[in-house]
PDB file of C-alpha atoms in Angstrom:
ATOM      1  CA  UNK A   1      75.519-130.675 -22.562  1.00 49.00           C
ATOM      2  CA  UNK A   2      76.041-129.797 -26.250  1.00 47.00           C
ATOM      3  CA  UNK A   3      79.059-131.023 -28.159  1.00 45.00           C
ATOM      4  CA  UNK A   4      81.071-128.438 -30.053  1.00 44.00           C
ATOM      5  CA  UNK A   5      81.362-128.679 -33.833  1.00 52.00           C
ATOM      6  CA  UNK A   6      85.073-129.460 -33.575  1.00 68.00           C
ATOM      7  CA  UNK A   7      86.033-132.946 -32.432  1.00 82.00           C
ATOM      8  CA  UNK A   8      86.179-133.086 -28.657  1.00 89.00           C
ATOM      9  CA  UNK A   9      89.249-134.018 -26.654  1.00 95.00           C
ATOM     10  CA  UNK A  10      88.474-136.580 -23.976  1.00 96.00           C
ATOM     11  CA  UNK A  11      90.240-136.445 -20.615  1.00 98.00           C
ATOM     12  CA  UNK A  12      89.764-139.784 -18.887  1.00 98.00           C
ATOM     13  CA  UNK A  13      90.505-140.495 -15.275  1.00 98.00           C
ATOM     14  CA  UNK A  14      91.991-143.961 -14.738  1.00 98.00           C
ATOM     15  CA  UNK A  15      91.044-145.641 -11.437  1.00 97.00           C
ATOM     16  CA  UNK A  16      87.307-146.213 -10.970  1.00 97.00           C
ATOM     17  CA  UNK A  17      86.641-144.688 -14.370  1.00 98.00           C
ATOM     18  CA  UNK A  18      88.367-146.828 -16.983  1.00 98.00           C
ATOM     19  CA  UNK A  19      88.457-149.787 -14.585  1.00 97.00           C
ATOM     20  CA  UNK A  20      87.038-150.688 -11.189  1.00 97.00           C
ATOM     21  CA  UNK A  21      89.816-150.250  -8.649  1.00 97.00           C
ATOM     22  CA  UNK A  22      87.657-150.651  -5.548  1.00 97.00           C
ATOM     23  CA  UNK A  23      87.632-154.466  -5.092  1.00 97.00           C
ATOM     24  CA  UNK A  24      91.368-155.188  -5.220  1.00 97.00           C
ATOM     25  CA  UNK A  25      93.613-152.292  -6.214  1.00 97.00           C
ATOM     26  CA  UNK A  26      92.444-149.618  -3.780  1.00 96.00           C
ATOM     27  CA  UNK A  27      92.670-151.888  -0.703  1.00 96.00           C
ATOM     28  CA  UNK A  28      96.196-152.865  -1.774  1.00 97.00           C
ATOM     29  CA  UNK A  29      97.152-149.200  -2.303  1.00 96.00           C
ATOM     30  CA  UNK A  30      95.702-148.157   1.031  1.00 96.00           C
ATOM     31  CA  UNK A  31      97.674-150.836   2.874  1.00 97.00           C
ATOM     32  CA  UNK A  32     100.863-149.941   0.997  1.00 97.00           C
ATOM     33  CA  UNK A  33     100.518-146.229   1.743  1.00 98.00           C
ATOM     34  CA  UNK A  34      99.738-146.784   5.402  1.00 98.00           C
ATOM     35  CA  UNK A  35     102.796-149.059   5.684  1.00 98.00           C
ATOM     36  CA  UNK A  36     104.966-146.453   3.947  1.00 98.00           C
ATOM     37  CA  UNK A  37     103.802-143.677   6.286  1.00 98.00           C
ATOM     38  CA  UNK A  38     104.258-145.913   9.314  1.00 98.00           C
ATOM     39  CA  UNK A  39     107.798-146.871   8.371  1.00 97.00           C
ATOM     40  CA  UNK A  40     109.040-143.516   7.081  1.00 96.00           C
ATOM     41  CA  UNK A  41     107.420-141.245   9.656  1.00 97.00           C
ATOM     42  CA  UNK A  42     107.977-143.622  12.562  1.00 97.00           C
ATOM     43  CA  UNK A  43     104.345-143.736  13.713  1.00 97.00           C
ATOM     44  CA  UNK A  44     102.043-146.620  14.575  1.00 97.00           C
ATOM     45  CA  UNK A  45      99.423-148.134  12.246  1.00 96.00           C
ATOM     46  CA  UNK A  46      96.554-146.097  13.654  1.00 97.00           C
ATOM     47  CA  UNK A  47      98.385-142.799  13.296  1.00 98.00           C
ATOM     48  CA  UNK A  48      99.547-143.696   9.788  1.00 98.00           C
ATOM     49  CA  UNK A  49      95.967-144.451   8.758  1.00 97.00           C
ATOM     50  CA  UNK A  50      94.785-141.148  10.176  1.00 97.00           C
ATOM     51  CA  UNK A  51      97.536-139.215   8.377  1.00 97.00           C
ATOM     52  CA  UNK A  52      96.747-140.892   5.058  1.00 97.00           C
ATOM     53  CA  UNK A  53      93.036-140.156   5.286  1.00 95.00           C
ATOM     54  CA  UNK A  54      93.607-136.572   6.385  1.00 96.00           C
ATOM     55  CA  UNK A  55      96.005-135.753   3.553  1.00 94.00           C
ATOM     56  CA  UNK A  56      93.800-137.433   0.949  1.00 89.00           C
ATOM     57  CA  UNK A  57      90.763-135.406   2.064  1.00 88.00           C
ATOM     58  CA  UNK A  58      92.667-132.122   2.338  1.00 88.00           C
ATOM     59  CA  UNK A  59      94.774-132.288  -0.811  1.00 85.00           C
ATOM     60  CA  UNK A  60      93.160-134.848  -3.108  1.00 80.00           C
ATOM     61  CA  UNK A  61      96.246-137.070  -2.835  1.00 87.00           C
ATOM     62  CA  UNK A  62      98.125-138.490   0.152  1.00 93.00           C
ATOM     63  CA  UNK A  63     101.414-137.728  -1.582  1.00 94.00           C
ATOM     64  CA  UNK A  64     100.832-133.982  -1.646  1.00 91.00           C
ATOM     65  CA  UNK A  65     100.374-133.846   2.123  1.00 94.00           C
ATOM     66  CA  UNK A  66     103.521-135.906   2.666  1.00 97.00           C
ATOM     67  CA  UNK A  67     105.506-133.616   0.385  1.00 96.00           C
ATOM     68  CA  UNK A  68     104.226-130.441   2.020  1.00 94.00           C
ATOM     69  CA  UNK A  69     104.527-131.494   5.636  1.00 97.00           C
ATOM     70  CA  UNK A  70     107.308-134.109   5.693  1.00 97.00           C
ATOM     71  CA  UNK A  71     109.509-133.456   2.660  1.00 96.00           C
ATOM     72  CA  UNK A  72     108.761-136.898   1.220  1.00 97.00           C
ATOM     73  CA  UNK A  73     110.494-137.748  -2.064  1.00 97.00           C
ATOM     74  CA  UNK A  74     107.508-138.191  -4.404  1.00 96.00           C
ATOM     75  CA  UNK A  75     109.169-140.654  -6.773  1.00 96.00           C
ATOM     76  CA  UNK A  76     110.301-142.849  -3.880  1.00 97.00           C
ATOM     77  CA  UNK A  77     106.774-142.850  -2.431  1.00 97.00           C
ATOM     78  CA  UNK A  78     105.072-143.607  -5.747  1.00 97.00           C
ATOM     79  CA  UNK A  79     107.416-146.431  -6.641  1.00 95.00           C
ATOM     80  CA  UNK A  80     107.135-148.200  -3.304  1.00 95.00           C
ATOM     81  CA  UNK A  81     103.372-147.835  -2.918  1.00 97.00           C
ATOM     82  CA  UNK A  82     102.438-148.864  -6.467  1.00 96.00           C
ATOM     83  CA  UNK A  83     103.960-152.322  -6.684  1.00 95.00           C
ATOM     84  CA  UNK A  84     101.499-154.932  -7.943  1.00 94.00           C
ATOM     85  CA  UNK A  85     103.049-158.379  -8.497  1.00 88.00           C
ATOM     86  CA  UNK A  86      99.685-159.692  -9.735  1.00 93.00           C
ATOM     87  CA  UNK A  87      98.162-156.574 -11.317  1.00 97.00           C
ATOM     88  CA  UNK A  88      96.509-158.442 -14.194  1.00 95.00           C
ATOM     89  CA  UNK A  89      94.477-160.585 -11.792  1.00 96.00           C
ATOM     90  CA  UNK A  90      93.473-157.507  -9.773  1.00 97.00           C
ATOM     91  CA  UNK A  91      92.040-155.557 -12.691  1.00 97.00           C
ATOM     92  CA  UNK A  92      88.247-155.416 -12.974  1.00 97.00           C
ATOM     93  CA  UNK A  93      87.237-154.303 -16.480  1.00 97.00           C
ATOM     94  CA  UNK A  94      83.989-153.961 -18.375  1.00 96.00           C
ATOM     95  CA  UNK A  95      83.803-156.027 -21.531  1.00 95.00           C
ATOM     96  CA  UNK A  96      83.683-153.889 -24.623  1.00 96.00           C
ATOM     97  CA  UNK A  97      85.766-151.051 -23.163  1.00 98.00           C
ATOM     98  CA  UNK A  98      88.240-150.941 -26.064  1.00 97.00           C
ATOM     99  CA  UNK A  99      85.445-151.055 -28.642  1.00 97.00           C
ATOM    100  CA  UNK A 100      83.663-148.197 -26.893  1.00 96.00           C
ATOM    101  CA  UNK A 101      86.808-146.045 -26.830  1.00 97.00           C
ATOM    102  CA  UNK A 102      87.432-146.639 -30.514  1.00 95.00           C
ATOM    103  CA  UNK A 103      83.888-145.489 -31.317  1.00 91.00           C
ATOM    104  CA  UNK A 104      84.292-142.122 -29.614  1.00 92.00           C
ATOM    105  CA  UNK A 105      85.176-139.193 -31.909  1.00 90.00           C
ATOM    106  CA  UNK A 106      88.198-137.080 -31.068  1.00 92.00           C
ATOM    107  CA  UNK A 107      91.491-137.448 -29.245  1.00 96.00           C
ATOM    108  CA  UNK A 108      91.714-139.247 -25.909  1.00 98.00           C
ATOM    109  CA  UNK A 109      94.066-138.485 -23.024  1.00 98.00           C
ATOM    110  CA  UNK A 110      94.469-140.186 -19.653  1.00 98.00           C
ATOM    111  CA  UNK A 111      94.528-137.612 -16.839  1.00 98.00           C
ATOM    112  CA  UNK A 112      95.347-139.381 -13.567  1.00 97.00           C
ATOM    113  CA  UNK A 113      96.804-138.802 -10.111  1.00 94.00           C
ATOM    114  CA  UNK A 114      98.436-142.236 -10.382  1.00 95.00           C
ATOM    115  CA  UNK A 115     102.140-142.659 -11.269  1.00 96.00           C
ATOM    116  CA  UNK A 116     103.335-143.254 -14.821  1.00 97.00           C
ATOM    117  CA  UNK A 117     104.565-146.842 -14.432  1.00 96.00           C
ATOM    118  CA  UNK A 118     101.271-147.954 -12.895  1.00 97.00           C
ATOM    119  CA  UNK A 119      99.089-146.049 -15.391  1.00 98.00           C
ATOM    120  CA  UNK A 120     100.925-147.488 -18.379  1.00 97.00           C
ATOM    121  CA  UNK A 121     100.781-151.008 -16.930  1.00 97.00           C
ATOM    122  CA  UNK A 122      97.010-150.794 -16.367  1.00 98.00           C
ATOM    123  CA  UNK A 123      96.362-149.466 -19.875  1.00 98.00           C
ATOM    124  CA  UNK A 124      98.539-152.153 -21.454  1.00 98.00           C
ATOM    125  CA  UNK A 125      96.991-155.009 -19.471  1.00 98.00           C
ATOM    126  CA  UNK A 126      93.517-153.690 -20.260  1.00 97.00           C
ATOM    127  CA  UNK A 127      94.416-153.685 -23.969  1.00 97.00           C
ATOM    128  CA  UNK A 128      93.518-150.007 -24.389  1.00 98.00           C
ATOM    129  CA  UNK A 129      96.914-148.300 -24.390  1.00 98.00           C
ATOM    130  CA  UNK A 130      96.751-147.675 -28.152  1.00 98.00           C
ATOM    131  CA  UNK A 131      93.430-145.838 -27.719  1.00 98.00           C
ATOM    132  CA  UNK A 132      95.116-142.877 -26.021  1.00 98.00           C
ATOM    133  CA  UNK A 133      97.257-140.122 -27.481  1.00 97.00           C
ATOM    134  CA  UNK A 134      98.900-139.210 -24.180  1.00 98.00           C
ATOM    135  CA  UNK A 135      99.067-140.164 -20.513  1.00 98.00           C
ATOM    136  CA  UNK A 136      99.337-137.404 -17.927  1.00 98.00           C
ATOM    137  CA  UNK A 137     100.383-139.050 -14.682  1.00 97.00           C
ATOM    138  CA  UNK A 138     101.125-137.215 -11.455  1.00 95.00           C
ATOM    139  CA  UNK A 139     104.816-136.941 -12.378  1.00 95.00           C
ATOM    140  CA  UNK A 140     103.939-135.309 -15.699  1.00 96.00           C
ATOM    141  CA  UNK A 141     101.613-132.945 -13.837  1.00 95.00           C
ATOM    142  CA  UNK A 142     104.628-131.796 -11.782  1.00 94.00           C
ATOM    143  CA  UNK A 143     103.082-133.409  -8.709  1.00 94.00           C
ATOM    144  CA  UNK A 144     100.046-131.130  -8.803  1.00 92.00           C
ATOM    145  CA  UNK A 145      97.268-133.708  -8.458  1.00 91.00           C
ATOM    146  CA  UNK A 146      93.628-133.159  -9.321  1.00 93.00           C
ATOM    147  CA  UNK A 147      91.674-131.184  -8.237  1.00 92.00           C
ATOM    148  CA  UNK A 148      94.529-128.636  -7.999  1.00 92.00           C
ATOM    149  CA  UNK A 149      94.160-126.127 -10.817  1.00 96.00           C
ATOM    150  CA  UNK A 150      97.887-126.259 -11.623  1.00 96.00           C
ATOM    151  CA  UNK A 151      97.702-129.796 -12.995  1.00 96.00           C
ATOM    152  CA  UNK A 152      94.757-128.915 -15.244  1.00 98.00           C
ATOM    153  CA  UNK A 153      96.471-125.840 -16.599  1.00 98.00           C
ATOM    154  CA  UNK A 154      99.715-127.723 -17.209  1.00 98.00           C
ATOM    155  CA  UNK A 155      97.923-130.349 -19.306  1.00 98.00           C
ATOM    156  CA  UNK A 156      96.000-127.738 -21.301  1.00 98.00           C
ATOM    157  CA  UNK A 157      99.173-125.745 -21.923  1.00 98.00           C
ATOM    158  CA  UNK A 158     101.222-128.775 -22.993  1.00 97.00           C
ATOM    159  CA  UNK A 159      98.494-130.000 -25.354  1.00 97.00           C
ATOM    160  CA  UNK A 160      97.695-126.466 -26.582  1.00 97.00           C
ATOM    161  CA  UNK A 161      94.055-127.030 -25.782  1.00 96.00           C
ATOM    162  CA  UNK A 162      91.284-124.581 -24.932  1.00 97.00           C
ATOM    163  CA  UNK A 163      89.297-125.958 -22.002  1.00 97.00           C
ATOM    164  CA  UNK A 164      85.983-125.718 -23.854  1.00 93.00           C
ATOM    165  CA  UNK A 165      87.081-128.428 -26.290  1.00 94.00           C
ATOM    166  CA  UNK A 166      87.595-130.935 -23.473  1.00 95.00           C
ATOM    167  CA  UNK A 167      85.176-133.448 -22.012  1.00 95.00           C
ATOM    168  CA  UNK A 168      86.365-134.758 -18.671  1.00 96.00           C
ATOM    169  CA  UNK A 169      85.223-138.251 -17.634  1.00 97.00           C
ATOM    170  CA  UNK A 170      85.697-138.899 -13.916  1.00 97.00           C
ATOM    171  CA  UNK A 171      84.385-140.648 -10.819  1.00 97.00           C
ATOM    172  CA  UNK A 172      85.449-137.882  -8.390  1.00 95.00           C
ATOM    173  CA  UNK A 173      83.197-134.857  -8.033  1.00 96.00           C
ATOM    174  CA  UNK A 174      85.868-132.439  -6.811  1.00 94.00           C
ATOM    175  CA  UNK A 175      87.836-133.041 -10.009  1.00 96.00           C
ATOM    176  CA  UNK A 176      84.778-132.489 -12.178  1.00 97.00           C
ATOM    177  CA  UNK A 177      83.955-129.297 -10.316  1.00 98.00           C
ATOM    178  CA  UNK A 178      87.381-127.887 -11.190  1.00 98.00           C
ATOM    179  CA  UNK A 179      87.005-129.033 -14.800  1.00 97.00           C
ATOM    180  CA  UNK A 180      83.663-127.232 -15.083  1.00 97.00           C
ATOM    181  CA  UNK A 181      85.136-124.110 -13.487  1.00 98.00           C
ATOM    182  CA  UNK A 182      87.731-124.050 -16.263  1.00 98.00           C
ATOM    183  CA  UNK A 183      85.062-124.422 -18.948  1.00 96.00           C
ATOM    184  CA  UNK A 184      85.203-128.147 -19.698  1.00 95.00           C
ATOM    185  CA  UNK A 185      82.208-130.391 -20.207  1.00 94.00           C
ATOM    186  CA  UNK A 186      81.876-133.042 -17.512  1.00 95.00           C
ATOM    187  CA  UNK A 187      80.808-136.678 -17.338  1.00 95.00           C
ATOM    188  CA  UNK A 188      80.441-138.312 -13.933  1.00 96.00           C
ATOM    189  CA  UNK A 189      80.814-142.110 -13.806  1.00 96.00           C
ATOM    190  CA  UNK A 190      78.733-143.014 -10.777  1.00 96.00           C
ATOM    191  CA  UNK A 191      75.835-145.088  -9.543  1.00 93.00           C
ATOM    192  CA  UNK A 192      74.491-142.119  -7.608  1.00 94.00           C
ATOM    193  CA  UNK A 193      70.965-140.913  -8.285  1.00 90.00           C
ATOM    194  CA  UNK A 194      71.840-137.252  -7.774  1.00 92.00           C
ATOM    195  CA  UNK A 195      73.513-134.974 -10.290  1.00 92.00           C
ATOM    196  CA  UNK A 196      75.281-131.785  -9.146  1.00 96.00           C
ATOM    197  CA  UNK A 197      74.919-128.677 -11.288  1.00 95.00           C
ATOM    198  CA  UNK A 198      78.533-128.865 -12.491  1.00 96.00           C
ATOM    199  CA  UNK A 199      77.971-132.359 -13.934  1.00 94.00           C
ATOM    200  CA  UNK A 200      76.706-132.305 -17.522  1.00 92.00           C
ATOM    201  CA  UNK A 201      76.098-136.030 -17.760  1.00 93.00           C
ATOM    202  CA  UNK A 202      75.990-138.882 -15.236  1.00 94.00           C
ATOM    203  CA  UNK A 203      76.589-142.470 -16.360  1.00 94.00           C
ATOM    204  CA  UNK A 204      76.436-145.668 -14.352  1.00 94.00           C
ATOM    205  CA  UNK A 205      78.650-147.378 -16.935  1.00 94.00           C
ATOM    206  CA  UNK A 206      81.333-145.765 -19.045  1.00 95.00           C
ATOM    207  CA  UNK A 207      80.229-148.060 -21.868  1.00 95.00           C
ATOM    208  CA  UNK A 208      77.166-145.829 -22.309  1.00 92.00           C
ATOM    209  CA  UNK A 209      79.220-142.879 -23.555  1.00 92.00           C
ATOM    210  CA  UNK A 210      78.656-143.364 -27.324  1.00 87.00           C
ATOM    211  CA  UNK A 211      74.910-143.935 -26.901  1.00 81.00           C
ATOM    212  CA  UNK A 212      74.510-140.889 -24.688  1.00 79.00           C
ATOM    213  CA  UNK A 213      76.510-138.703 -27.045  1.00 76.00           C
ATOM    214  CA  UNK A 214      74.128-139.538 -29.872  1.00 64.00           C
ATOM    215  CA  UNK A 215      71.192-138.542 -27.692  1.00 49.00           C
ATOM    216  CA  UNK A 216      72.879-135.335 -26.551  1.00 46.00           C
ATOM    217  CA  UNK A 217      73.934-134.279 -30.030  1.00 46.00           C
ATOM    218  CA  UNK A 218      70.310-134.423 -31.211  1.00 36.00           C
ATOM    219  CA  UNK A 219      68.944-132.796 -28.103  1.00 37.00           C
ATOM    220  CA  UNK A 220      67.011-135.921 -27.127  1.00 37.00           C
ATOM    221  CA  UNK A 221      66.673-136.811 -23.451  1.00 38.00           C
ATOM    222  CA  UNK A 222      69.088-139.383 -22.060  1.00 39.00           C
TER     223      UNK A 222
END
C-alpha cells in the first residue's frame, strides 16, 4: 500500500469501525429489525429471524431485501428500527479516537449503511462529528447499501473524487472487496490473522492508522 502524493480522502465505515457496535447496539438492532419484520409481514419470530438473516447475507442490508420483495418503505423501517433511548450508554469507543482522526492527513467522510439520524447521533456523542467533511448514510446513497457498486459510484460522483485517491476503512470484507475493485486503497479493521489479497492493510485497532501510515509511506514493514 503506497500513499499517493496528493492528500488522501478517507472513507470510514461507522459501526464496528469507528466504534464497537457488537456488545450493545447490534443486539438491539437485531431485535428491533426482527420485531419490525414480524409485525409488518405478519410472521412469527422464527420466520422473521430467518428473513432478516437471509436478506442481510444476500444484499448486505436487511432493508434492501424488504424493499425488493415486500415493498417496505425504507424511511419507515429505518426510523422504527434505529431508536436508541440510551445510545450514549451503549456506545463503546476507544480512547484517543478524536485525536487519531485529527492527526490523519486529508479529508474524511463517513460511508455507512446506517440511517442519517443514527449516524449523526453516534458521531456527535462520540465527539468526532467535526472531524468529518460529510456523512453518506443509506438515504444519501439512494438506498444502495454497500457492497452495491451504485452507492460507491454515487459518493464518488457527488464528491467529484477519483477512486484512487480514496482509502476505505472498514470491518466488512465484502465492502472492501468492492472498494478495491474500483481502485481504492483498503484498510481492514479486524482481529483476524489472515489478510485477503484485496486488503492493503489490516489493523486490530483503528488507533494504529497514523503509525502504520508512517511505516507505509517509508516502505518499512508494519
